[in-house]
Coordinates of C-alpha atoms and ligand atoms in Angstrom, one line a residue:
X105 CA 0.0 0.0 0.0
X106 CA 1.6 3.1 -1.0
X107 CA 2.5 5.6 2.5
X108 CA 0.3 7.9 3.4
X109 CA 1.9 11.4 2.7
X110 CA -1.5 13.4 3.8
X111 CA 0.5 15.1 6.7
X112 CA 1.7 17.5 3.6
X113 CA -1.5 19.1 2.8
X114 CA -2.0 22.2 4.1
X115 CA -3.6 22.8 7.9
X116 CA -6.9 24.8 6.0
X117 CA -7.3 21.8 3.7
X118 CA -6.9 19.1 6.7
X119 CA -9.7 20.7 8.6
X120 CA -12.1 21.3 5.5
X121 CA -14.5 18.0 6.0
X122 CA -15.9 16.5 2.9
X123 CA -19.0 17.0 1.2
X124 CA -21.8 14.2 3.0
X125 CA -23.8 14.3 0.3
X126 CA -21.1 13.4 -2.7
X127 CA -19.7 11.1 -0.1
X128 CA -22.7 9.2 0.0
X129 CA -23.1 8.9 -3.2
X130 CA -19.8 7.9 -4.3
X131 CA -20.8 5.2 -1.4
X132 CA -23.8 4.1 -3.1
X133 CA -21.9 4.1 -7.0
X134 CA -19.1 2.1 -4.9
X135 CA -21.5 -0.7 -4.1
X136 CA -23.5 -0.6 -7.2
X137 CA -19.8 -1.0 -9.0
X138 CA -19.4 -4.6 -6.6
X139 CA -23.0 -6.0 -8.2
X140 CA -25.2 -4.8 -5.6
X141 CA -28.9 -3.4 -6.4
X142 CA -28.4 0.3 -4.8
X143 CA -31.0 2.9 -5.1
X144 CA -29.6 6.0 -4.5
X145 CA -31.5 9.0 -2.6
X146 CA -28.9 10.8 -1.6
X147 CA -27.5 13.3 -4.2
X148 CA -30.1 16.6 -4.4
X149 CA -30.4 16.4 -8.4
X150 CA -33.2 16.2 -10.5
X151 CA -34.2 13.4 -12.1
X152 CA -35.4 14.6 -15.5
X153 CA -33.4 15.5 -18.3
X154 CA -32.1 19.2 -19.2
X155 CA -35.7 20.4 -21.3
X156 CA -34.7 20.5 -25.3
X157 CA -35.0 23.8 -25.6
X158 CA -32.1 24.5 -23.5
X159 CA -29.9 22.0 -24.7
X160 CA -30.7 22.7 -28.1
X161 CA -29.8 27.0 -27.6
X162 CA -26.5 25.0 -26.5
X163 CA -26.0 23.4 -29.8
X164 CA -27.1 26.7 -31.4
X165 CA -24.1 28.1 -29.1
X166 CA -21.3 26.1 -30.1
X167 CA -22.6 26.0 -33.5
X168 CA -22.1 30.0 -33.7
X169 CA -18.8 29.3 -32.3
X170 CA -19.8 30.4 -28.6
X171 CA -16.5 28.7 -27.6
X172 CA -14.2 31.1 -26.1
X173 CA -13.3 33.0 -22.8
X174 CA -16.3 34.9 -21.2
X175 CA -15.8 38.1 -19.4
X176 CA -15.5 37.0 -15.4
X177 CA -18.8 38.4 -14.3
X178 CA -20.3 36.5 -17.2
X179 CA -21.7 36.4 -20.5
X180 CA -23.9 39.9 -21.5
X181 CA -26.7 37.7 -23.3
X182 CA -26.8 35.8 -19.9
X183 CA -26.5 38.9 -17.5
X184 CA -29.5 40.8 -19.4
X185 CA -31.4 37.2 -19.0
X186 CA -30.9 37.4 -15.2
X187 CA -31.6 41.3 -14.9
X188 CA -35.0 40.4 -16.7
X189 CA -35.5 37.4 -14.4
X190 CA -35.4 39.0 -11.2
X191 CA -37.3 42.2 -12.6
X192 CA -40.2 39.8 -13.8
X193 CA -39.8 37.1 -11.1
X194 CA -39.1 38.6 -7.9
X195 CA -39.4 42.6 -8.5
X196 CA -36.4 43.3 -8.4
X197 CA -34.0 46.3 -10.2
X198 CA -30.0 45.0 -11.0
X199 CA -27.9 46.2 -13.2
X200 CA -24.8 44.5 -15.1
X201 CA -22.2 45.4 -12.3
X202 CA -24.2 44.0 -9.4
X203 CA -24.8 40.3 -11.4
X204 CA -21.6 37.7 -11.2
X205 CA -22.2 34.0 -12.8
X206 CA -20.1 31.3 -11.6
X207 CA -19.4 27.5 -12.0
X208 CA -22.6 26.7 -9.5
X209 CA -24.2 28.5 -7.1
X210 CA -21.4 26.4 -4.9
X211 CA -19.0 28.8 -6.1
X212 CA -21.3 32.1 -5.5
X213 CA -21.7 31.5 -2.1
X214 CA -17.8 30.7 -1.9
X215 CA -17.2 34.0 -3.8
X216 CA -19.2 35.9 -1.2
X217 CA -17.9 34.8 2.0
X218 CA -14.3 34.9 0.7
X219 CA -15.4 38.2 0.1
X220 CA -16.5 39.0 3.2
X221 CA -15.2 37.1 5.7
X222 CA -12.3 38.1 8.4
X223 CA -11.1 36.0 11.6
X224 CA -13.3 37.6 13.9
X225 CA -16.6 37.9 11.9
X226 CA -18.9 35.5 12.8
X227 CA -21.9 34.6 10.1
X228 CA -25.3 32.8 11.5
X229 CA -25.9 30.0 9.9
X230 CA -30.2 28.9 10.1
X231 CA -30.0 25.1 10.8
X232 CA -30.4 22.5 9.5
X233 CA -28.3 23.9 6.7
X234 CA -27.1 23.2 3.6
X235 CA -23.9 20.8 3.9
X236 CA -21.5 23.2 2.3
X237 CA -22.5 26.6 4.2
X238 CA -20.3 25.6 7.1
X239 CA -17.1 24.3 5.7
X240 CA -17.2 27.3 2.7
X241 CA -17.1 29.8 6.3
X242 CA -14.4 27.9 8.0
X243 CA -12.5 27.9 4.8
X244 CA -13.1 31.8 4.2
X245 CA -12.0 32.3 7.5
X246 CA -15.2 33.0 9.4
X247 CA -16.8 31.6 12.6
X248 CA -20.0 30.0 12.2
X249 CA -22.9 30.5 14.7
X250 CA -25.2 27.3 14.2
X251 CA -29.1 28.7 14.6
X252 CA -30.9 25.6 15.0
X253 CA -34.4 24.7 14.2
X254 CA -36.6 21.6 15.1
X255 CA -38.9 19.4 13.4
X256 CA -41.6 21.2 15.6
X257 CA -40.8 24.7 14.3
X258 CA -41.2 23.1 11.0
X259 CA -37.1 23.8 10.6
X260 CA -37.5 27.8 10.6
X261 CA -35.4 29.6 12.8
X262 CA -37.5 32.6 14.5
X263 CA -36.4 36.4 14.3
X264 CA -36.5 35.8 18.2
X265 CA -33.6 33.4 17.9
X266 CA -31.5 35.6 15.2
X267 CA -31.9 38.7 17.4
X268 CA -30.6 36.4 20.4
X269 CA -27.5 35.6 18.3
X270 CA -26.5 38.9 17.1
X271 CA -23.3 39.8 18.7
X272 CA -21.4 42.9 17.4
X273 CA -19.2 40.5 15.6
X274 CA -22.0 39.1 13.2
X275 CA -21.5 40.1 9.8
X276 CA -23.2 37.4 7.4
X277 CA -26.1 35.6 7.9
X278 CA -27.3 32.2 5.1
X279 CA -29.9 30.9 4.9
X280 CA -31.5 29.0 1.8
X281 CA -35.6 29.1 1.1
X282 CA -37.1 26.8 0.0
X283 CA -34.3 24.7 2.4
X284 CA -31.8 21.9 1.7
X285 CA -32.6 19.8 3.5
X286 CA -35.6 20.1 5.5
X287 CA -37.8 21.4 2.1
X288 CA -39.4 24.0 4.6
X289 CA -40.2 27.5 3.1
X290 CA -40.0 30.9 4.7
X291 CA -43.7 32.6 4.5
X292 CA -43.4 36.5 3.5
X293 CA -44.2 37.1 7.5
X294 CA -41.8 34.9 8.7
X295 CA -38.9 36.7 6.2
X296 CA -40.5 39.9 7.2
X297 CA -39.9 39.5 11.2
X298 CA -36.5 38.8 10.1
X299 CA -35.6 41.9 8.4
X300 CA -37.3 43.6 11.4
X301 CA -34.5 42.1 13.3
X302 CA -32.4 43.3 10.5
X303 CA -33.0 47.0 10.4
X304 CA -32.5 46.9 14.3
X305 CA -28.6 46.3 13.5
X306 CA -26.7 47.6 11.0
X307 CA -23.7 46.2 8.9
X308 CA -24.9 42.6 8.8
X309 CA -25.0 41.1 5.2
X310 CA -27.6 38.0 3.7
X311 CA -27.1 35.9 1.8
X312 CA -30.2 34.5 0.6
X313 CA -29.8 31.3 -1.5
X314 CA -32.9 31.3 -3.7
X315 CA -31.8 28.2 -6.0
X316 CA -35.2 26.3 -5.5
X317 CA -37.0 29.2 -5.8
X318 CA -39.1 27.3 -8.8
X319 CA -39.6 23.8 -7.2
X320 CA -42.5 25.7 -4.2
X321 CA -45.6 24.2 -3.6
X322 CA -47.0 27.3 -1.9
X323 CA -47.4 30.6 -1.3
X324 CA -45.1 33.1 -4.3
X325 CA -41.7 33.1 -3.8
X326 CA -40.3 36.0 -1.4
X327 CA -36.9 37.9 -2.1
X328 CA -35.2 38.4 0.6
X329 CA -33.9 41.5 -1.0
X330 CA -37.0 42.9 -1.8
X331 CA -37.9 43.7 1.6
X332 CA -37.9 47.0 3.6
X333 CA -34.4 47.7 4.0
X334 CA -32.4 44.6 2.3
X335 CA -32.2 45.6 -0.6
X336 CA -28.4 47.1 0.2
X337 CA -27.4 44.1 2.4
X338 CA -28.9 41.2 0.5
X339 CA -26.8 39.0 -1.8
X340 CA -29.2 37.0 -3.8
X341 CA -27.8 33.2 -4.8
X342 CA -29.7 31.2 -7.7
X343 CA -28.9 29.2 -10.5
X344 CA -29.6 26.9 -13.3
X345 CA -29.4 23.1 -11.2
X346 CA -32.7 22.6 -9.9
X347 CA -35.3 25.0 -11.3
X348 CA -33.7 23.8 -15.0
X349 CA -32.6 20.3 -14.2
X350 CA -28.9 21.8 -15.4
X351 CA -26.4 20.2 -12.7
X352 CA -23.9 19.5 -14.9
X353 CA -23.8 22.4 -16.6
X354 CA -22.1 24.3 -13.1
X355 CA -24.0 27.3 -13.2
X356 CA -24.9 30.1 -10.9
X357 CA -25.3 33.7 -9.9
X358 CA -25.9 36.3 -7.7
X359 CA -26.9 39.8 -7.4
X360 CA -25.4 42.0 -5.0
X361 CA -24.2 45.5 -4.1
X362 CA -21.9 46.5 -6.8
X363 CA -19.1 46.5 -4.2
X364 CA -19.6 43.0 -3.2
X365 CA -20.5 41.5 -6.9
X366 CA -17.4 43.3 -7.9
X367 CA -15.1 41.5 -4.9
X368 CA -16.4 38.5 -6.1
X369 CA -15.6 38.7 -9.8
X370 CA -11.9 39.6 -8.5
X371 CA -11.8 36.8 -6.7
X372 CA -13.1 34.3 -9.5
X373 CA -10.8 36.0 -11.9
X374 CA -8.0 34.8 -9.9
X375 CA -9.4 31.5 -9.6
X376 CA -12.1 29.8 -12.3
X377 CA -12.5 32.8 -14.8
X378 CA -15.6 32.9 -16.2
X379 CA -18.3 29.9 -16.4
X380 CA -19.0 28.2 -19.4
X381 CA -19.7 30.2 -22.8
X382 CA -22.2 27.8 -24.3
X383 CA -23.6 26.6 -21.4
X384 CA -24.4 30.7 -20.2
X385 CA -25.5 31.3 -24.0
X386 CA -28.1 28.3 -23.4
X387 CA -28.7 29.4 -19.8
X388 CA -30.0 32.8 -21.0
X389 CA -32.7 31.5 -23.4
X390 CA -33.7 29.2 -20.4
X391 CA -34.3 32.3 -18.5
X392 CA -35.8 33.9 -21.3
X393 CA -38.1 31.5 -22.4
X394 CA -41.6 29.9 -20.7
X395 CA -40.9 28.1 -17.7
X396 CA -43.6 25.8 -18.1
X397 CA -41.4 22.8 -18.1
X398 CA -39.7 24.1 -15.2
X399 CA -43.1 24.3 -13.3
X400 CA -44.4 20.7 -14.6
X401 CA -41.1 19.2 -13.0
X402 CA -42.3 21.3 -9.9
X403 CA -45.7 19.9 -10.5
X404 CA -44.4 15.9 -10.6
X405 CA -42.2 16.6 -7.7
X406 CA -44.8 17.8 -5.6
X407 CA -47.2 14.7 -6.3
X408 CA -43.9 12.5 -5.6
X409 CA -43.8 14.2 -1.6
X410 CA -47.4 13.7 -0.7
X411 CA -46.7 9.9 -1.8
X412 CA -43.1 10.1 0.2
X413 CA -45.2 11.5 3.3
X414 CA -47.9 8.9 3.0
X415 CA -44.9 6.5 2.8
X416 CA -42.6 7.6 5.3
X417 CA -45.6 8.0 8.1
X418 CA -46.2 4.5 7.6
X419 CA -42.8 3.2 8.9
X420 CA -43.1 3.1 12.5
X421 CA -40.8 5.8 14.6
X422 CA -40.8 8.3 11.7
X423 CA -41.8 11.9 12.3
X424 CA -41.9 14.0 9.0
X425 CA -43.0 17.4 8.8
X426 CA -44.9 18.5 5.0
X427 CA -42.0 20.2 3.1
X428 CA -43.5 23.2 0.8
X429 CA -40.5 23.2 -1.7
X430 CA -37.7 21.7 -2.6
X431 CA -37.3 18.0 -3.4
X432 CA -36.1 16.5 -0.4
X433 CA -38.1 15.2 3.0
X434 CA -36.2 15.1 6.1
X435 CA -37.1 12.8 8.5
X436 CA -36.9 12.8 12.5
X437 CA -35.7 9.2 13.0
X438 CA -33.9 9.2 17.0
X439 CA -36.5 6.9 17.6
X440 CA -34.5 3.8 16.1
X441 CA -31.4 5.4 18.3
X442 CA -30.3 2.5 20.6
X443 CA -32.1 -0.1 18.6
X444 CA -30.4 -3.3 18.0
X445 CA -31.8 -6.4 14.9
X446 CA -29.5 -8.3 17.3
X447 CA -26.9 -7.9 15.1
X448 CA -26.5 -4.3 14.4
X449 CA -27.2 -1.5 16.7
X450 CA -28.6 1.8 15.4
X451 CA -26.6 4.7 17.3
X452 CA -27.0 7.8 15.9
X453 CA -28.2 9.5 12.3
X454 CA -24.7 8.4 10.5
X455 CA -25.1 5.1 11.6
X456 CA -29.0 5.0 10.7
X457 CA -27.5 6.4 7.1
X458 CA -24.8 3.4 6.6
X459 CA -26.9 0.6 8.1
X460 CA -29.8 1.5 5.8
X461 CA -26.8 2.2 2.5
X462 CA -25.3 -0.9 3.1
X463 CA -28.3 -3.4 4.4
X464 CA -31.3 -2.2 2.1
X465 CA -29.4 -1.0 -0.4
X466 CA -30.8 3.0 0.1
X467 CA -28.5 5.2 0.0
X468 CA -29.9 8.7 2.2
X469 CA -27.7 11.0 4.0
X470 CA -27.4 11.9 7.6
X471 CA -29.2 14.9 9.5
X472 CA -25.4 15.4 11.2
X473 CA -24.2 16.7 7.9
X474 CA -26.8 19.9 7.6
X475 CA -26.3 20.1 11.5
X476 CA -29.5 18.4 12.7
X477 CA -28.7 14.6 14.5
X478 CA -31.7 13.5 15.0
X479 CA -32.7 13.3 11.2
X480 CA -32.0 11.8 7.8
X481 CA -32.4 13.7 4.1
X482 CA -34.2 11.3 1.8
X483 CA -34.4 13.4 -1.9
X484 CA -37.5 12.2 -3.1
X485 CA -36.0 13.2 -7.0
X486 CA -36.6 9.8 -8.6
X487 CA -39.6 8.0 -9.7
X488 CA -42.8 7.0 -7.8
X489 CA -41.6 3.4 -8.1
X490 CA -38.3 3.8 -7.1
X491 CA -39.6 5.7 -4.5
X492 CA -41.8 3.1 -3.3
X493 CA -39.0 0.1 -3.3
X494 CA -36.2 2.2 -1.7
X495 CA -39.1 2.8 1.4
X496 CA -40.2 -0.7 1.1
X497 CA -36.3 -1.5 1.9
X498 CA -36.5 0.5 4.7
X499 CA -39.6 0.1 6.3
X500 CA -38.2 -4.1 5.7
X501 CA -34.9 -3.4 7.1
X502 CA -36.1 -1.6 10.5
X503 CA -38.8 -3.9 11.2
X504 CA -36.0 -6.4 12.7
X505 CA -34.9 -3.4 15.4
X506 CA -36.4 -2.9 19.0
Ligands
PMP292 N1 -27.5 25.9 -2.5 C1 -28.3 24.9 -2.2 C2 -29.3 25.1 -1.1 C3 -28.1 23.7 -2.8 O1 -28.9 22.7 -2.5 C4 -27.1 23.5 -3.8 C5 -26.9 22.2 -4.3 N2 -27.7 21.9 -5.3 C6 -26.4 24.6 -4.1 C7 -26.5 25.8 -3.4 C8 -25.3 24.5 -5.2 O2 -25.9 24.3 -6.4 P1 -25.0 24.4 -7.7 O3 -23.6 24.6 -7.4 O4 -25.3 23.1 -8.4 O5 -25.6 25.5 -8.5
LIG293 N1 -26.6 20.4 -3.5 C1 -26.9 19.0 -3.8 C2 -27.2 18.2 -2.5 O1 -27.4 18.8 -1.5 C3 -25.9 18.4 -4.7 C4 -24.7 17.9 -4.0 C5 -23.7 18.9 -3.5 O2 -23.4 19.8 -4.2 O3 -23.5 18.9 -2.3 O4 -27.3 17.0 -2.6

């Protein structure tokens, strides 16, 4: 076995963890690679196809020869599609300084808190969380402040709670809404009584990650930055992944004061350039066209979570809350903790996550990794029957534990 040299890499890249949710699902390829019959729920991807008309504007791109270096911030065609997507969708006014695209909305929110985070700023963190938030702040430099939520507050954090952990160190504050991973969504009241809290304390930036903004089963969509007040301190995260089913195609952006969107663009010049030319010259007729297949994969995925609910409150021990957005459910499942089939014992949410990868074949990820232990994220993004075996398995698996 070749020696293990790790004790080279630097001391930031030795303390950044590693993404749960690719972990898991490099887990779950592993074992479908050794023969075994793995359904995998644990990546949050859609799972339809890119719509034609997008891939085809990317034919059209490379066609025209849309091949080459794009100015950092991004492609014009594809700025000008975003400006005209938050004016129509959310209300908003940008212009082309205060848009930056990236590879992902990953890299946005990497951008922004490199671009705003020093060693004693500390940026609140609404909990459960998306896995990457924390590790991007610790790798920027910043402290986080975990804000948690329970099941029984339906995952929201209250403005009660965000005024109780201001400190006159805070200086960011991420949330996303609709959430990865709990699939709850901030109501415009809710958002509201958090900007309250807001204009009670100046200097402390949002960034509001917006990226399921078209997969909502309620009420409109709120931006953040369109409220009283935000406007100036809001960074606004979205992208092409989930509204567009465009994963692969790494894209994202964000609108933020000039000053910030213009940090960021420094900093991605130094480090990615800019995203894709095709893909941005495809992303921009995506933007600009009908988004009726964007809201008939919206449509499927919400008939997919009242069957994952009916499903899920059938397994003994479960407690599931009714997600309005996003495609993932999230599970309260301490109730195995301590269990034992007599030959494996159920500790905690990671081992809940492994027994159930590597016994019935299902491969979810642990509540631990968005900050919540008593849960698991199941991403209900695959069909209604492989949605029904893979809770089959597990309803199977855990009859066998008391
Ligand atoms: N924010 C949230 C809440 C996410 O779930 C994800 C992952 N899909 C991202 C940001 C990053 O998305 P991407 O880099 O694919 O645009
Ligand atoms: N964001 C998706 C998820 O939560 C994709 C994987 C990742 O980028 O972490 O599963």
């Amino acid at each position: 076995m070749a020696s293990d040299h790790s004790h080279f890499l630097s001391d930031q890249i030795k303390s950044l963890g590693e993404s749960a949710t690719l972990k898991m699902s490099a887990l779950a390829r592993e074992l479908t690679a050794q023969g075994h019959d793995v359904i995998s729920l644990s990546i949050g991807q859609p799972d339809f196809d890119t719509p034609d008309h997008i891939k085809d504007a990317a034919k059209e791109a490379l066609d025209k020869g849309i091949t080459g270096y794009t100015p950092v911030p991004g492609l014009v065609k594809y700025r000008e599609a975003i400006i005209n997507k938050l004016k129509r969708d959310n209300g908003l006014d940008y212009n082309m300084k205060q848009i930056v695209v990236s590879n992902g909305a990953k890299q946005c929110i990497a951008n922004i808190c490199l671009a705003l985070c020093n060693s004693t700023d500390e940026v609140i963190i609404f909990t459960p969380y998306w896995v990457s938030y924390i590790e991007i702040v610790k790798f920027a430099g910043g402290k986080p402040v975990i804000l948690k939520a329970p099941i029984e507050n339906d995952f929201k954090v209250s403005a009660q709670q965000l005024e109780d952990a201001i400190t006159a160190n805070t200086k960011l504050i991420i949330f996303s809404s609709p959430c990865n991973p709990t699939g709850s969504v901030y109501t415009k009241p809710e958002l509201e009584a958090i900007a309250e809290v807001l204009r009670r304390h100046k200097d402390i930036f949002v960034v509001s990650d917006e990226i399921y903004e078209y997969i909502n089963f309620g009420d409109p969509h709120t931006s953040f930055a369109g409220l009283e007040g935000m406007y100036d301190r809001t960074i606004t995260v979205n992208g092409m992944s989930k509204g567009f089913a465009m994963t692969g195609w790494r894209l994202g952006y964000m609108a933020a004061p000039e000053w910030i969107a213009s940090a960021c663009a420094k900093i991605q010049g130094q480090f990615t350039s800019g995203a894709s030319a095709f893909g941005q010259y495809a992303a921009a007729v995506a933007l600009d066209s009908s988004l009726e297949t964007s809201y008939a994969m919206r449509d499927e995925f919400e008939k997919r979570k009242h069957m994952i609910i009916g499903l899920l409150q059938d397994i003994p021990g479960f407690r599931v809350n009714d997600p309005q957005g996003a495609f993932y459910i999230f599970p309260n499942v301490s109730h195995y903790f301590g269990k034992t089939n007599g030959k494996d014992t159920i500790i905690d949410a990671d081992s809940f996550a492994m027994e159930i990868l590597n016994n019935a074949h299902v491969g979810i990820v642990s509540g631990s990794a968005f900050g919540n232990d008593d849960c698991i994220r199941i991403s209900y993004a695959a069909s209604e029957e492989t949605l029904r075996e893979a809770v089959r398995r597990i309803k199977a698996f855990l009859a066998d534990f008391s």
